[in-house]
């Protein structure tokens, strides 16, 4: 099987490519334009594999997307390329609309044109997998979970742009018959995550003795999913999911943000006993909340478990320890990021009141 993965140098995309190369015999083309969040270092372990190929392609460039699709002739497109950082979407929403909405439309159109020219058997085999987020559903109260039938109610420019892309994917299935499958996941964490996100930001700030910023009172709840579990889920959905269907993927590991931060601090206290900043919890600092910050996310992942047999292998306790260990063992990876694309500054306060 020949697979195009868009955004394959990003956090989740690189985990998907590593899993494809290690667990299957598929050939992969990574389409990534290498923005601040795209990091070829995350693919170092498989970069020399003869089944891995890379094209520096911007999905906002329709002609480049068409050329890549027609040239590689995939059996499957896994679309993960996106602007994903909520705080950045508050400061600059235009990039999110262009990449997440226009870029997705470009990919769908390129895929449709390619698919229309395939023979009958190849048409039947082809899939377009659109990868999205649970944030399109908005915010939950103290009870309940998101499912595949939850109405959309996005609250940030990021989640609105992803909701728009989800609707495009559905429309290309319903209108043109393009065999599209969609997935919506909960919060990911694990190796190679860009350090603007909560867990790597807390780990790295703690190691450097910087403040550990917690939005509001830290009571916001997220369902945490280890990225390698998510990668396995995405491959299952892409290869065995039913066209026209949506699959929600979650870890069933709800935690308050403040509890996540305290857990990371406790693990660092244990694993970095020589740190001059112990106890690291003393660095916790509550800061102005993000505008429109959703209170709680939780995923009902029973459909993917029932239909595709997927379950997470990592508990939050096992996954977060492995994650902290990875950052401790891979200082060169994150030091290069901190020296260039992101230095730990606070984003997303534009328009705050």
Coordinates of C-alpha atoms in Angstrom, one line a residue:
X1 CA 0.0 0.0 0.0
X2 CA 1.2 3.5 -0.8
X3 CA 0.2 6.2 1.8
X4 CA 0.5 10.0 1.7
X5 CA 0.6 11.5 5.2
X6 CA 0.2 15.3 5.3
X7 CA 1.9 17.1 8.2
X8 CA 4.1 14.1 8.8
X9 CA 6.9 16.2 10.4
X10 CA 4.5 17.3 13.1
X11 CA 3.8 15.8 16.5
X12 CA 1.1 13.3 15.6
X13 CA 2.0 13.0 12.0
X14 CA 5.6 11.9 12.8
X15 CA 4.2 9.3 15.3
X16 CA 2.0 7.9 12.5
X17 CA 4.8 7.6 10.1
X18 CA 7.1 6.0 12.6
X19 CA 4.3 3.5 13.3
X20 CA 3.6 2.8 9.6
X21 CA 7.3 2.1 8.9
X22 CA 7.8 -0.1 12.0
X23 CA 4.5 -2.0 12.0
X24 CA 3.5 -2.3 8.3
X25 CA 5.1 -2.8 4.9
X26 CA 3.5 0.4 3.5
X27 CA 5.4 3.0 1.5
X28 CA 4.9 6.5 2.8
X29 CA 5.2 10.0 1.3
X30 CA 5.3 12.7 3.9
X31 CA 3.9 16.1 2.6
X32 CA 5.0 18.8 5.0
X33 CA 5.9 22.5 4.5
X34 CA 8.0 22.5 7.7
X35 CA 6.5 25.4 9.5
X36 CA 7.6 26.2 13.1
X37 CA 5.9 23.0 14.3
X38 CA 7.3 20.7 11.7
X39 CA 10.5 19.0 12.8
X40 CA 12.5 16.5 10.7
X41 CA 14.4 15.4 13.8
X42 CA 11.2 13.6 14.9
X43 CA 11.6 11.3 11.9
X44 CA 15.4 10.6 12.4
X45 CA 14.8 7.0 13.4
X46 CA 13.2 6.1 10.0
X47 CA 14.5 8.8 7.7
X48 CA 16.9 6.4 6.0
X49 CA 14.3 3.7 5.3
X50 CA 13.7 3.0 1.6
X51 CA 9.9 3.0 2.1
X52 CA 10.0 6.6 3.4
X53 CA 9.9 9.7 1.1
X54 CA 9.6 13.4 1.8
X55 CA 8.2 16.3 -0.2
X56 CA 8.3 19.8 1.1
X57 CA 4.8 20.8 0.0
X58 CA 2.4 23.4 1.3
X59 CA -1.2 22.2 1.2
X60 CA -2.3 25.8 0.5
X61 CA -0.6 25.4 -2.9
X62 CA -3.2 23.5 -5.1
X63 CA -0.8 22.9 -8.0
X64 CA 1.8 21.4 -5.7
X65 CA -0.7 19.2 -3.9
X66 CA -2.1 17.9 -7.3
X67 CA 1.5 17.2 -8.5
X68 CA 2.3 15.3 -5.3
X69 CA -0.8 13.2 -5.4
X70 CA -0.6 12.4 -9.1
X71 CA 3.1 11.6 -8.9
X72 CA 3.0 9.3 -5.9
X73 CA -0.4 7.6 -6.8
X74 CA -1.5 6.7 -3.2
X75 CA -3.9 4.1 -2.1
X76 CA -4.6 6.1 1.0
X77 CA -4.2 9.8 2.1
X78 CA -4.0 10.5 5.8
X79 CA -4.6 14.2 6.3
X80 CA -3.0 15.5 9.5
X81 CA -1.5 18.8 8.2
X82 CA -3.0 21.7 10.2
X83 CA -2.4 24.7 12.3
X84 CA -3.2 23.3 15.7
X85 CA -2.1 25.6 18.5
X86 CA -5.1 27.3 20.0
X87 CA -3.2 30.3 21.5
X88 CA -1.7 31.1 18.1
X89 CA -5.2 31.0 16.5
X90 CA -6.3 33.7 18.9
X91 CA -3.3 35.9 17.9
X92 CA -3.6 35.2 14.2
X93 CA -6.7 33.3 12.9
X94 CA -6.1 33.9 9.2
X95 CA -3.3 31.3 9.0
X96 CA -5.7 28.7 10.5
X97 CA -8.4 29.4 8.0
X98 CA -6.0 29.2 5.0
X99 CA -4.3 26.0 6.2
X100 CA -7.1 24.1 7.9
X101 CA -10.0 25.1 5.6
X102 CA -8.5 26.1 2.2
X103 CA -5.7 23.5 2.5
X104 CA -8.2 20.7 3.3
X105 CA -10.3 21.8 0.3
X106 CA -7.3 21.6 -1.9
X107 CA -6.5 18.1 -0.7
X108 CA -10.0 16.9 -1.1
X109 CA -10.1 18.3 -4.7
X110 CA -6.8 16.8 -5.6
X111 CA -7.9 13.4 -4.1
X112 CA -11.2 13.6 -6.0
X113 CA -9.5 14.3 -9.3
X114 CA -7.0 11.5 -8.8
X115 CA -9.6 9.0 -7.5
X116 CA -11.9 9.7 -10.5
X117 CA -9.2 8.5 -12.8
X118 CA -8.5 5.1 -11.0
X119 CA -9.8 1.8 -12.3
X120 CA -12.7 0.1 -10.5
X121 CA -10.6 -2.0 -8.1
X122 CA -8.3 0.9 -7.2
X123 CA -11.3 3.2 -6.6
X124 CA -12.8 0.7 -4.2
X125 CA -9.5 0.4 -2.2
X126 CA -8.8 4.1 -2.0
X127 CA -9.4 6.0 1.2
X128 CA -9.1 9.7 2.4
X129 CA -8.7 9.9 6.1
X130 CA -9.4 13.3 7.6
X131 CA -7.9 13.7 11.1
X132 CA -9.5 16.2 13.4
X133 CA -10.0 17.1 17.1
X134 CA -12.6 16.9 19.9
X135 CA -12.4 20.7 20.2
X136 CA -14.9 21.0 17.4
X137 CA -17.6 19.9 19.9
X138 CA -17.0 22.8 22.2
X139 CA -17.1 22.4 26.0
X140 CA -18.7 19.8 28.3
X141 CA -20.2 20.3 31.7
X142 CA -19.2 18.2 34.6
X143 CA -20.8 15.1 33.1
X144 CA -21.1 13.4 29.8
X145 CA -18.7 12.6 26.9
X146 CA -18.3 13.6 23.3
X147 CA -19.4 11.0 20.7
X148 CA -19.7 10.7 17.0
X149 CA -23.2 12.3 17.1
X150 CA -22.3 15.3 19.3
X151 CA -23.3 18.6 17.7
X152 CA -20.6 20.9 16.7
X153 CA -20.0 24.0 18.8
X154 CA -16.4 25.3 18.3
X155 CA -15.3 28.1 20.6
X156 CA -11.8 29.1 19.3
X157 CA -10.6 30.2 15.9
X158 CA -8.6 26.9 15.8
X159 CA -11.6 24.7 16.6
X160 CA -13.8 26.6 14.2
X161 CA -11.3 26.1 11.4
X162 CA -11.2 22.4 12.1
X163 CA -15.0 22.2 12.3
X164 CA -15.0 23.8 8.8
X165 CA -12.6 21.2 7.5
X166 CA -14.7 18.3 9.0
X167 CA -17.7 19.6 7.2
X168 CA -15.8 19.8 3.9
X169 CA -14.7 16.2 4.3
X170 CA -18.3 15.1 4.9
X171 CA -19.6 17.1 2.0
X172 CA -17.0 15.5 -0.4
X173 CA -18.2 12.1 0.7
X174 CA -21.9 12.9 0.4
X175 CA -21.7 15.0 -2.8
X176 CA -19.0 13.2 -4.8
X177 CA -18.8 9.8 -3.2
X178 CA -15.1 10.3 -2.3
X179 CA -14.4 7.5 0.3
X180 CA -13.7 9.7 3.3
X181 CA -13.4 8.6 6.9
X182 CA -13.0 11.1 9.7
X183 CA -11.6 10.9 13.3
X184 CA -11.8 13.2 16.2
X185 CA -9.3 12.8 19.0
X186 CA -8.8 14.0 22.6
X187 CA -5.6 15.7 23.9
X188 CA -2.4 14.0 22.8
X189 CA 0.9 13.9 24.7
X190 CA 4.1 12.0 24.3
X191 CA 7.5 12.2 22.5
X192 CA 8.3 15.0 20.0
X193 CA 5.5 17.3 21.0
X194 CA 6.1 21.0 20.2
X195 CA 6.9 22.7 23.6
X196 CA 4.1 25.2 23.3
X197 CA 1.7 22.5 24.5
X198 CA 1.0 22.1 28.2
X199 CA 2.9 18.9 29.1
X200 CA 6.2 19.6 27.3
X201 CA 6.1 23.2 28.3
X202 CA 5.8 22.2 32.0
X203 CA 8.7 19.7 31.7
X204 CA 11.1 22.0 30.0
X205 CA 10.3 25.1 32.1
X206 CA 10.7 23.0 35.2
X207 CA 14.1 21.7 34.0
X208 CA 15.2 25.3 33.3
X209 CA 13.8 26.7 36.6
X210 CA 11.2 28.8 34.9
X211 CA 7.7 29.5 36.0
X212 CA 5.1 26.8 35.2
X213 CA 2.1 28.8 33.8
X214 CA -1.3 27.3 34.6
X215 CA -4.3 29.0 33.0
X216 CA -6.9 30.3 35.4
X217 CA -7.3 28.0 38.4
X218 CA -6.2 24.9 36.5
X219 CA -9.6 23.3 36.9
X220 CA -10.0 22.7 33.1
X221 CA -10.3 19.0 32.4
X222 CA -8.9 17.1 29.4
X223 CA -9.0 13.5 28.3
X224 CA -5.4 12.5 27.7
X225 CA -4.3 10.1 24.9
X226 CA -0.7 8.9 24.4
X227 CA 0.4 9.8 20.8
X228 CA 1.5 6.3 20.0
X229 CA -1.9 4.9 21.0
X230 CA -3.4 7.5 18.7
X231 CA -1.1 6.6 15.9
X232 CA -2.3 3.0 16.1
X233 CA -5.9 4.1 16.1
X234 CA -5.4 6.3 13.0
X235 CA -3.9 3.4 11.1
X236 CA -6.8 1.2 12.0
X237 CA -9.3 3.9 11.0
X238 CA -7.5 4.6 7.7
X239 CA -7.2 1.0 6.7
X240 CA -10.4 -0.6 8.2
X241 CA -12.8 2.2 8.9
X242 CA -16.0 2.5 6.9
X243 CA -16.3 5.4 4.4
X244 CA -18.6 8.1 5.5
X245 CA -18.1 7.3 9.2
X246 CA -16.6 9.2 12.0
X247 CA -14.6 7.6 14.8
X248 CA -13.9 9.3 18.2
X249 CA -10.5 8.4 19.7
X250 CA -9.8 9.0 23.4
X251 CA -7.7 7.7 26.3
X252 CA -10.5 7.6 28.9
X253 CA -8.0 9.4 31.2
X254 CA -9.6 12.7 32.3
X255 CA -7.4 14.9 34.4
X256 CA -7.5 18.5 35.6
X257 CA -4.7 20.6 34.2
X258 CA -3.4 21.4 37.7
X259 CA -3.2 17.7 38.5
X260 CA -1.3 17.0 35.3
X261 CA 1.2 19.7 36.2
X262 CA 1.6 18.4 39.7
X263 CA 2.1 14.9 38.4
X264 CA 4.8 16.0 36.0
X265 CA 6.5 17.9 38.8
X266 CA 6.5 14.8 41.1
X267 CA 8.0 12.6 38.4
X268 CA 10.7 15.2 37.7
X269 CA 11.5 15.4 41.4
X270 CA 12.1 11.6 41.3
X271 CA 13.9 11.3 37.9
X272 CA 16.0 14.5 38.2
X273 CA 17.1 14.4 41.8
X274 CA 20.1 16.7 41.2
X275 CA 17.8 19.5 39.8
X276 CA 18.4 22.7 41.8
X277 CA 14.7 23.5 41.2
X278 CA 13.2 20.7 43.3
X279 CA 10.5 20.6 44.4
X280 CA 9.4 21.6 41.0
X281 CA 5.8 22.3 42.1
X282 CA 7.2 25.4 43.7
X283 CA 7.4 26.9 40.2
X284 CA 3.7 26.7 39.6
X285 CA 2.2 30.1 38.7
X286 CA -1.4 30.8 37.9
X287 CA -1.8 33.1 35.0
X288 CA -4.7 34.9 33.2
X289 CA -6.9 32.3 31.5
X290 CA -7.1 31.8 27.8
X291 CA -10.1 33.7 26.2
X292 CA -12.9 31.2 25.5
X293 CA -11.1 28.4 27.3
X294 CA -13.3 25.2 27.2
X295 CA -14.0 23.8 30.6
X296 CA -13.9 20.1 29.9
X297 CA -13.4 17.5 27.1
X298 CA -14.1 13.8 27.3
X299 CA -14.4 11.2 24.6
X300 CA -16.6 8.1 24.3
X301 CA -14.3 5.8 22.3
X302 CA -16.6 2.8 22.4
X303 CA -17.3 2.8 18.6
X304 CA -13.7 2.4 17.6
X305 CA -13.2 -0.3 20.3
X306 CA -16.4 -2.1 19.1
X307 CA -15.8 -1.9 15.4
X308 CA -12.1 -1.9 15.0
X309 CA -10.8 -3.5 18.2
X310 CA -8.7 -0.6 19.2
X311 CA -7.9 0.3 22.8
X312 CA -5.2 2.5 24.4
X313 CA -2.3 0.5 25.7
X314 CA -1.0 3.4 27.9
X315 CA -2.6 4.5 31.1
X316 CA -2.0 8.2 31.9
X317 CA 0.4 7.1 34.7
X318 CA 2.5 4.9 32.4
X319 CA 2.4 7.3 29.5
X320 CA 3.3 10.4 31.4
X321 CA 6.3 8.8 33.0
X322 CA 7.5 7.6 29.6
X323 CA 7.0 11.1 28.3
X324 CA 9.0 12.8 31.0
X325 CA 11.8 10.2 30.5
X326 CA 11.8 10.9 26.8
X327 CA 12.4 14.6 27.3
X328 CA 15.1 13.9 29.9
X329 CA 16.8 11.6 27.4
X330 CA 16.4 13.8 24.3
X331 CA 17.6 17.2 25.4
X332 CA 19.2 17.9 22.0
X333 CA 15.8 17.5 20.3
X334 CA 14.1 20.1 22.4
X335 CA 17.1 22.4 22.8
X336 CA 17.1 22.9 19.1
X337 CA 13.4 23.8 19.2
X338 CA 13.9 26.2 22.1
X339 CA 16.8 27.9 20.3
X340 CA 14.7 28.7 17.3
X341 CA 11.0 28.2 16.7
X342 CA 9.7 28.7 20.2
X343 CA 11.3 30.0 23.4
X344 CA 8.5 29.4 25.9
X345 CA 6.8 32.7 25.6
X346 CA 3.1 33.2 26.4
X347 CA 0.8 33.5 23.4
X348 CA -3.0 33.8 22.9
X349 CA -3.8 36.9 24.9
X350 CA -5.0 39.0 22.0
X351 CA -8.5 40.3 22.8
X352 CA -8.4 39.2 26.4
X353 CA -10.5 41.2 28.7

